[in-house]
XYZ file of C-alpha atoms in Angstrom:
494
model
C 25.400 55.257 -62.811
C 28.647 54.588 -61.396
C 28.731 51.564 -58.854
C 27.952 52.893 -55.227
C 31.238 51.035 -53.704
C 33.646 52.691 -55.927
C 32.168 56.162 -54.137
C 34.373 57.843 -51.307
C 33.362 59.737 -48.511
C 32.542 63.015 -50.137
C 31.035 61.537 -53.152
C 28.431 59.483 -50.884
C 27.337 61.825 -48.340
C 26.411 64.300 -51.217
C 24.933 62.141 -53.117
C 22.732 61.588 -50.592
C 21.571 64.657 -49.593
C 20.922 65.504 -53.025
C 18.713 62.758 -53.002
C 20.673 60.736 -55.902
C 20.506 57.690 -54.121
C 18.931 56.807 -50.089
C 21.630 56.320 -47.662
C 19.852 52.859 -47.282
C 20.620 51.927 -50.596
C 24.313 52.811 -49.651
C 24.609 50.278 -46.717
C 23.064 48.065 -48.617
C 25.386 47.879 -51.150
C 28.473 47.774 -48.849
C 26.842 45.360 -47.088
C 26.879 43.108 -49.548
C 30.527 43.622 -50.513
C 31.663 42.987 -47.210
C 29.595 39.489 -47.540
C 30.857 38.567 -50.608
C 34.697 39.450 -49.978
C 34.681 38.714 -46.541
C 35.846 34.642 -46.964
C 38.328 35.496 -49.201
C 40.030 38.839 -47.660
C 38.959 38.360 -43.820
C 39.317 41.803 -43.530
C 36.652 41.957 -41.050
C 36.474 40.162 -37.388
C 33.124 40.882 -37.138
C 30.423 42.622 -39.572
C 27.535 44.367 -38.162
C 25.322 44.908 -41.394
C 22.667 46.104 -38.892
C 24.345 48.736 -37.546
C 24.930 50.217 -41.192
C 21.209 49.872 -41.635
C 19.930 51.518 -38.835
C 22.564 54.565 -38.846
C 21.396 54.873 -42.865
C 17.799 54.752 -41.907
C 18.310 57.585 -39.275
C 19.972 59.527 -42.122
C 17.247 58.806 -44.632
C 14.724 60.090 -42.200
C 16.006 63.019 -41.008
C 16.412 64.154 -44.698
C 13.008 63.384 -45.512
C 12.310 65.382 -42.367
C 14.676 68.093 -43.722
C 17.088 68.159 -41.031
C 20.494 68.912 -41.185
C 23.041 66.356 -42.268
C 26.021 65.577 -40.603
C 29.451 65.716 -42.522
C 29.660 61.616 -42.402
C 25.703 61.366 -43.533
C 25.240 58.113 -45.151
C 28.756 56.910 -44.959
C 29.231 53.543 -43.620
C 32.610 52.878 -42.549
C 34.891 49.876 -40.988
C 36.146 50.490 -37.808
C 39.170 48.918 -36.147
C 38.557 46.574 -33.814
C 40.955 48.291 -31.624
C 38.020 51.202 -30.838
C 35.687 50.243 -28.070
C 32.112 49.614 -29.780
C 28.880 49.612 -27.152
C 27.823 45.900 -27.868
C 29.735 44.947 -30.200
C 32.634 42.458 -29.746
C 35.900 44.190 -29.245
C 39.118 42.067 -29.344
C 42.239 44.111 -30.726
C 42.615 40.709 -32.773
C 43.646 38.690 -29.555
C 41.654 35.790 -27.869
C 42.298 37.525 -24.332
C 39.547 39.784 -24.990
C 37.649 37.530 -27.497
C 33.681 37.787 -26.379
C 34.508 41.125 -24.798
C 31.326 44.095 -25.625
C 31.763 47.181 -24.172
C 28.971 48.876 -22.215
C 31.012 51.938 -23.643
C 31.891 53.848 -26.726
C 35.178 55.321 -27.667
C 35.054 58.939 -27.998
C 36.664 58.769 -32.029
C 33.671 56.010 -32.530
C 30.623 57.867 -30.927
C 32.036 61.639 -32.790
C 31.808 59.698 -36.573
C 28.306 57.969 -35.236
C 27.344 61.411 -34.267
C 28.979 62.980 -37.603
C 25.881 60.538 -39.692
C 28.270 57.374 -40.336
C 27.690 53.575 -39.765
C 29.073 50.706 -39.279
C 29.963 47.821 -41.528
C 31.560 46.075 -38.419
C 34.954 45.565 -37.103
C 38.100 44.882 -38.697
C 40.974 42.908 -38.308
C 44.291 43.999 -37.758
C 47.749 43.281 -35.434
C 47.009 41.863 -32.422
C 47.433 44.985 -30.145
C 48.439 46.723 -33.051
C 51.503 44.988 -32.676
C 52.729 44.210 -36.018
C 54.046 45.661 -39.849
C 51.962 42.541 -41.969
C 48.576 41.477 -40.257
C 49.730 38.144 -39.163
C 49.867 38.331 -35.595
C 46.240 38.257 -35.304
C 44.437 35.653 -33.454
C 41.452 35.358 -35.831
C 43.546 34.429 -39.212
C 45.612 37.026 -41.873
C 43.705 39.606 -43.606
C 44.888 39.363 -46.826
C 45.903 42.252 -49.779
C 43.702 42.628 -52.417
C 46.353 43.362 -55.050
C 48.536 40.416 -56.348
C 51.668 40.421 -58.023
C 51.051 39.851 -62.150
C 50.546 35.910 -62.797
C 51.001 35.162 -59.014
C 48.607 33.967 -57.118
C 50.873 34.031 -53.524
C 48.458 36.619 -50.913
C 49.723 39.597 -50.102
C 50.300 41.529 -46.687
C 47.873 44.603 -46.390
C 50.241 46.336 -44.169
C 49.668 46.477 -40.428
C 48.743 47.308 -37.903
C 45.695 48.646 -39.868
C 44.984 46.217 -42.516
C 42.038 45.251 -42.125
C 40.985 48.801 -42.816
C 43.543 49.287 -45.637
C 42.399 45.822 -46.975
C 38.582 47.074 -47.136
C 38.802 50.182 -48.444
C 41.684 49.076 -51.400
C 39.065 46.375 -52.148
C 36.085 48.792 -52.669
C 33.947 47.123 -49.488
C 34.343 50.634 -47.349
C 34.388 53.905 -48.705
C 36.664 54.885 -45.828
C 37.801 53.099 -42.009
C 39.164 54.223 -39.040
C 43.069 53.373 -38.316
C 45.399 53.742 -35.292
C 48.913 54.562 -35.597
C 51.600 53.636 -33.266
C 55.044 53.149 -35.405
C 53.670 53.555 -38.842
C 50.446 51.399 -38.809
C 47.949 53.960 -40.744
C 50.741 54.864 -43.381
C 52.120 51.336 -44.196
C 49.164 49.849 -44.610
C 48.094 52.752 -46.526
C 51.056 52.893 -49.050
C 50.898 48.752 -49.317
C 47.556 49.381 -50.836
C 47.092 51.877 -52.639
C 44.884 54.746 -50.587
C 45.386 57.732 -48.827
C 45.949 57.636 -44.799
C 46.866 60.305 -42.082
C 48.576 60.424 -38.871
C 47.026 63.628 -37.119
C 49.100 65.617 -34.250
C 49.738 63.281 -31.100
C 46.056 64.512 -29.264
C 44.198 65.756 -32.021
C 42.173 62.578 -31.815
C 40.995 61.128 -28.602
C 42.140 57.661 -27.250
C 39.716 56.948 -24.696
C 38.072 54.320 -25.330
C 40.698 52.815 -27.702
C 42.604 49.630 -26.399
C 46.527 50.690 -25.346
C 49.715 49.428 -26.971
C 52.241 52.494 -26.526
C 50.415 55.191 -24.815
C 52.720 58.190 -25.513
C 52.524 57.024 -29.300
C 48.851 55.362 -30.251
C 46.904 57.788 -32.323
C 43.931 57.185 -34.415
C 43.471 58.549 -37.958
C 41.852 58.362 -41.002
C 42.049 55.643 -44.511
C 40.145 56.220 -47.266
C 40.281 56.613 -50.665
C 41.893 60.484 -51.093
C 42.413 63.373 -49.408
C 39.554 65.254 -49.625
C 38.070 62.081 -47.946
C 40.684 61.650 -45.364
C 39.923 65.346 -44.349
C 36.348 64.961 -44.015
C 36.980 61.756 -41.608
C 39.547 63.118 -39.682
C 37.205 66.778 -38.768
C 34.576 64.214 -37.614
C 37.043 62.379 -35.769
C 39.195 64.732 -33.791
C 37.986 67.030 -31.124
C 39.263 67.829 -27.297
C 37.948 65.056 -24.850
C 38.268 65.484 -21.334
C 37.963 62.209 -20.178
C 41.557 61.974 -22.410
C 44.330 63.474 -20.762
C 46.530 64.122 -23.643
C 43.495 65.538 -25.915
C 44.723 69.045 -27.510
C 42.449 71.017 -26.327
C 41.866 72.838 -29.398
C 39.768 73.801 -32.174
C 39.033 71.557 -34.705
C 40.458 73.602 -37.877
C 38.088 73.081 -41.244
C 40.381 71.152 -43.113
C 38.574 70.366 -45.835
C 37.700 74.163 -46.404
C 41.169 74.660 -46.444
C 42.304 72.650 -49.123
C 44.966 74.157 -51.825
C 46.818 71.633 -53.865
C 49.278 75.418 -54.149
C 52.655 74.978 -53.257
C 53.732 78.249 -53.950
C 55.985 79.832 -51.274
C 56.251 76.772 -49.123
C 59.597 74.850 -48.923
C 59.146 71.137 -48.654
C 62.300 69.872 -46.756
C 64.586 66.385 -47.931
C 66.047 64.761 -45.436
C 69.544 63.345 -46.567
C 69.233 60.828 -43.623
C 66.473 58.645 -45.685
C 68.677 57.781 -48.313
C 69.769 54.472 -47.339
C 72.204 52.281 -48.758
C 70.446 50.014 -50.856
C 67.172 51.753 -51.285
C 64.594 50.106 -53.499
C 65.282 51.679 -57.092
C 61.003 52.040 -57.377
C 61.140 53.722 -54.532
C 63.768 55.814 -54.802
C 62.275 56.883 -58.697
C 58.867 57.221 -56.439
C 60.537 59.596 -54.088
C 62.610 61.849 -57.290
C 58.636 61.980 -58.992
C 57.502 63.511 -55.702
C 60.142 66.602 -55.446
C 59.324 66.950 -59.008
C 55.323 67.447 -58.566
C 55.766 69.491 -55.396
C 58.190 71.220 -57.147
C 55.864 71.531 -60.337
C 53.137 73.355 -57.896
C 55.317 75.699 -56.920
C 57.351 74.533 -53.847
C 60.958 75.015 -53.384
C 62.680 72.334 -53.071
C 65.011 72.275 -49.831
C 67.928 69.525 -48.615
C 67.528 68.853 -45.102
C 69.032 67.403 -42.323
C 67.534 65.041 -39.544
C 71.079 63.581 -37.982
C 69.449 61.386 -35.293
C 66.973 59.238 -37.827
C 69.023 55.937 -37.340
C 68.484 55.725 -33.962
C 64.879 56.056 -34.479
C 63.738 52.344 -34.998
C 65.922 50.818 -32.167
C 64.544 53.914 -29.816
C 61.233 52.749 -31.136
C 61.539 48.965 -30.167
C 62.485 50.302 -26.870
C 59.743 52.594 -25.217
C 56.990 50.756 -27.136
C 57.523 47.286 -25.827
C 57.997 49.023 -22.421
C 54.820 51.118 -22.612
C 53.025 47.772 -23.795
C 54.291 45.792 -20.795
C 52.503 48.399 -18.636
C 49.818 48.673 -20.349
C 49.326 44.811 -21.199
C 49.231 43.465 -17.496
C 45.445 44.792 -16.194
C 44.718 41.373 -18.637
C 45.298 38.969 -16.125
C 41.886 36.756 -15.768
C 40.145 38.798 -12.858
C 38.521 41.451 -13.801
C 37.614 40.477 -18.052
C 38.353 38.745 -20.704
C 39.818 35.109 -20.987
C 40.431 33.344 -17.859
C 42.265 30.145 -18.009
C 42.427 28.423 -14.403
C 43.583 25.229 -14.376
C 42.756 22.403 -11.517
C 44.454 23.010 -8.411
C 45.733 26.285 -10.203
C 46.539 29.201 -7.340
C 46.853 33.018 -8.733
C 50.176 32.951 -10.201
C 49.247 30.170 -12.091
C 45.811 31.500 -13.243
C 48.046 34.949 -14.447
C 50.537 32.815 -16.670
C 47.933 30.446 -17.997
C 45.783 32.947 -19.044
C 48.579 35.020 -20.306
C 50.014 32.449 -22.459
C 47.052 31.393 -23.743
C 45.183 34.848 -24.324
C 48.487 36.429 -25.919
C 50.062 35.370 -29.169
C 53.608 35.258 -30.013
C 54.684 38.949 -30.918
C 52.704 40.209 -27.800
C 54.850 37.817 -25.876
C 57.742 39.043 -27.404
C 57.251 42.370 -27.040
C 55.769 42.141 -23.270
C 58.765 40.360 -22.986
C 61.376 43.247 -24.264
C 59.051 45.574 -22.588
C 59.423 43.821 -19.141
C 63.543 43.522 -19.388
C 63.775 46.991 -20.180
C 62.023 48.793 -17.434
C 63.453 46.162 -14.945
C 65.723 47.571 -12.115
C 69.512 46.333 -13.849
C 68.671 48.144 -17.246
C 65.691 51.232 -16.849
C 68.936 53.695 -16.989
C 70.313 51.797 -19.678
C 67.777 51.048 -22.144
C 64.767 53.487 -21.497
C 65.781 56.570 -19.940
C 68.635 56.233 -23.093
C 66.097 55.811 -24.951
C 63.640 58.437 -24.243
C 67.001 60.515 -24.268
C 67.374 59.957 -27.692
C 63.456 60.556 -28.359
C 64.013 63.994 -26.933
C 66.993 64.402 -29.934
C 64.807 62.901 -32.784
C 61.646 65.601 -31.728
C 64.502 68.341 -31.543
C 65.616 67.216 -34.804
C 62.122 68.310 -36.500
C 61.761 70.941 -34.634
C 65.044 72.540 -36.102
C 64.384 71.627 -39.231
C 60.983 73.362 -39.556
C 62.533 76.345 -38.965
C 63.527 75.924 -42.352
C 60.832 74.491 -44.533
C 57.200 73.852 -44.157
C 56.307 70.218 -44.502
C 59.211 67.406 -44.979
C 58.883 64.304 -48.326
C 59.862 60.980 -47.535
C 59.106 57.487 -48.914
C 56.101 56.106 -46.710
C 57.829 52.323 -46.661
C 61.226 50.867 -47.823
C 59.626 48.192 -50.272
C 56.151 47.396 -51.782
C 54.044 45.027 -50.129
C 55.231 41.421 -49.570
C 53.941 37.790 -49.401
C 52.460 36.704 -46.590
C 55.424 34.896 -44.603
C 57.873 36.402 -46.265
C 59.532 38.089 -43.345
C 57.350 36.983 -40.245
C 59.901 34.620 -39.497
C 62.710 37.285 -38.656
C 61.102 39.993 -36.292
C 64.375 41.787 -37.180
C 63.269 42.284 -40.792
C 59.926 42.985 -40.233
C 60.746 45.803 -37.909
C 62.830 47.384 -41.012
C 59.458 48.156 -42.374
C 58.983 51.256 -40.164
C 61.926 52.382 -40.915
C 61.007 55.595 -42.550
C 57.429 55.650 -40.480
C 58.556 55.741 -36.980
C 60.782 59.234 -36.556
C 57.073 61.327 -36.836
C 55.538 59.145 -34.431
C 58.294 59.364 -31.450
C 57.786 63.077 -32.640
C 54.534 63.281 -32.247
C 53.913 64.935 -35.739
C 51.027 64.642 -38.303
C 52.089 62.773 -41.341
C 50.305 61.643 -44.255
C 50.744 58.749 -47.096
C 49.354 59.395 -50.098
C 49.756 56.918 -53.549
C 52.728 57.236 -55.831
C 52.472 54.867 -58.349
C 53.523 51.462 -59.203
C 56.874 49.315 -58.891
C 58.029 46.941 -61.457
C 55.423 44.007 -59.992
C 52.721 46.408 -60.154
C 51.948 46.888 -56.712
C 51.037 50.391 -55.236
C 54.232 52.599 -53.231
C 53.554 55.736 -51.355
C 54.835 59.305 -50.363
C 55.230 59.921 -47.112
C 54.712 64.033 -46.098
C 55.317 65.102 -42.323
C 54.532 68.123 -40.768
C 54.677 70.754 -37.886
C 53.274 69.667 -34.914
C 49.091 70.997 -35.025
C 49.881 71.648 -38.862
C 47.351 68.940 -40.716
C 46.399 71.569 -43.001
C 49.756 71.805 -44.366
C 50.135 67.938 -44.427
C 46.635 67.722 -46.134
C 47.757 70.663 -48.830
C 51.167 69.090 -49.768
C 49.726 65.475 -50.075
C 46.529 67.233 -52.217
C 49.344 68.632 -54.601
C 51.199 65.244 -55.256
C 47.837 63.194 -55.466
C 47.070 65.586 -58.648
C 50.052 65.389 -60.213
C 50.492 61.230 -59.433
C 47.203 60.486 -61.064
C 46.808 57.082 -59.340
C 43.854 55.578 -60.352
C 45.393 51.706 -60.417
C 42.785 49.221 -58.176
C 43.783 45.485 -57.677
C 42.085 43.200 -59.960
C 39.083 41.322 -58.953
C 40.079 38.014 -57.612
C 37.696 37.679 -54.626
């Protein structure tokens, strides 16, 4: 029998209402992945193998009972430690919050708990999401499981999410759940080799899910394909009235829906994403993708998206300010790390606590944040800014009059060493270059694995789509993950 961690989503929860294997047996297993590749990979900030256990011995029981199964039955899964967890530690990565346990769950969390998943336990990523690599977190650097051939230097999983894109790569979750602000469910995603998606801005509920830039935060789905991806995200999305910016919509059946068919759609190419210098693997990564969506029956269309370079700078703009906002209820009074000194009145309890709780590219970004919503430069910075927001959106929105989904490169390089480029913010900032224009849009986009580059490390295609269209996202990513055939997994090292 094939080894329960190399099973997905789909292939699990049949498995286990068919009775092939207990759901049990399933956590088990995981369980003692996680264990055993935890040291090396510190993918995880916490692991709850408990929690796995009792969800799978709810599942086992109500089968046994001959109940109905949820859609996540059996599944254990890693959840970002940026989701709010009743009782269990929730940090977003930074020692501010360290020792922090809800007395709440987040709505995405409780709707995959309620959908017959457990949980494995909480991963590591970015502190506050805030970073392209994983190495901003307070409790240490997940690290990749691929390698580069005959090199042993570790490997950045991609961030914010790479925790979860570390796990599931590495076989010790079948699937996790990701948040994506700029780019931090794709990245990650392409830098190891598995499927991730960026539903509709609302589709997915973020109460209960620790801010970095409200207007742009949305959780989503990582897992090993598609198919899986579209299971997790149904389970996951939903209206939620205690979120204001929920869609209050049906859930469409994605999964029923999938058709790998490309006839009569026209998948768009914007000439904007050909930049000077482009990786060569990525660029031959980006040619094989027009040629299998063209291959199931798409035509092929050149596009035009004329604001995309300001998209990164806009980016770095009204995240950092959103973050400022939302970063300053952590101040030492009501939770999390308080740091008063002797003698110390309030204003020094704030910046004590603040400098100690917050690491460096929270700082920074607070920082930006702070100078660009001050009174001397909120006309000149933001409000330009969210000017040029309104341009990029507008942008889409004229050029899906056109064609139905849009193929881009998901990153501008492979994954890179660890320290490699965390010492210019500049550079790492380049990496969501081709990420961020569908998140200050608000659309659903999708990476799915390409192939290899010359080093042998994973590169993925990047589809967006109309705003509310998944389906179509879900359908043009199902048609290049048949024709890509990637089946490549990182050699065991851990």
């Amino acid at each position: 029998m094939t080894n329960i961690t190399d099973l997905g989503i789909a292939a699990i929860r049949d498995g286990v209402a068919k009775g092939a294997f207990s759901a049990t047996e399933v956590a088990t297993a995981f369980n003692a992945a996680v264990e055993a590749a935890q040291p090396a990979l510190n993918a995880f900030i916490v692991t709850t193998p408990e929690k796995a256990l009792e969800a799978a011995a709810k599942v086992d029981a109500d089968r046994a009972a001959g109940k109905p199964l949820g859609p996540m039955a059996g599944v254990p899964i890693g959840m970002k430690d940026l989701f709010a967890t009743k009782g269990t530690q929730t940090t977003a990565a930074s020692k501010i919050l360290e020792g922090f346990k809800p007395q709440y769950e987040s709505t995405v969390s409780q709707k995959l708990w309620d959908a017959g998943a457990g949980m494995l336990g909480k991963l590591n990523l970015d502190q506050f999401a805030m970073g392209s690599s994983n190495e901003t977190s307070a409790f240490g650097n997940v690290i990749s499981p691929w390698r580069r051939p005959n090199d042993t230097a570790p490997l950045a999983p991609g961030g914010s999410s790479g925790g979860s894109s570390a796990a599931v790569a590495a076989r010790i979750a079948p699937a996790a759940t990701g948040t994506d602000t700029g780019g931090s469910i794709r990245q990650p995603a392409a830098f190891t080799g598995i499927s991730g998606i960026k539903p509709t801005y609302g589709r997915c509920s973020r109460w209960g899910v620790v801010a970095f830039a409200s207007s742009l935060d949305q959780a989503g789905a990582m897992a090993h394909d598609v198919t899986d991806c579209a299971i997790m995200l149904e389970a996951m999305a939903g209206f939620d009235p205690k979120d204001s910016t929920s869609l209050n919509l049906p859930v469409p059946e994605w999964t029923a829906g999938l058709n790998a068919d490309m006839r009569g759609k026209k998948v768009g190419i914007p000439r904007e994403y050909r930049l000077d210098g482009m990786d060569p693997d990525v660029a031959k990564s980006w040619d094989d993708g027009i040629a299998w969506l063209k291959d199931a029956g798409a035509e092929i269309v050149e596009i035009s998206l004329p604001h995309t370079k300001y998209a990164l700078p806009t980016y770095y703009i009204i995240a950092p300010a959103e973050a400022s906002s939302n970063l300053a209820r952590y101040d030492g009074v009501r939770y999390g790390l308080r740091d008063l000194p002797d003698g110390a009145g309030l204003q020094d309890m704030y910046a004590a606590t603040r400098a100690a709780g917050f690491g460096p590219e929270v700082k920074r970004r607070i920082m930006i944040g702070t100078y660009v919503l001050s009174a001397g430069f909120y006309d000149a910075y933001y409000t330009q800014a969210q000017k040029v927001r309104t341009l990029i959106a507008r942008d889409f929105t004229n050029a899906f009059m056109d064609v139905d989904v849009i193929l881009v490169p998901t990153a501008p390089s492979s994954a890179f060493a660890l320290g490699e480029k965390s010492a210019d913010p500049l550079e790492m900032y380049l990496n969501d270059v081709f990420s961020v224009p569908a998140s200050l849009a608000g659309l659903p986009a999708m990476s799915v694995p390409a192939g290899l580059d010359r080093n042998g490390l994973p590169l993925g295609l990047q589809v967006i789509g109309k705003a509310f269209d998944e389906q179509g996202v879900l359908n043009a990513s199902l048609a290049i993950e048949q024709r890509a055939q990637f089946s490549a997994r990182p050699e065991k090292w851990w």
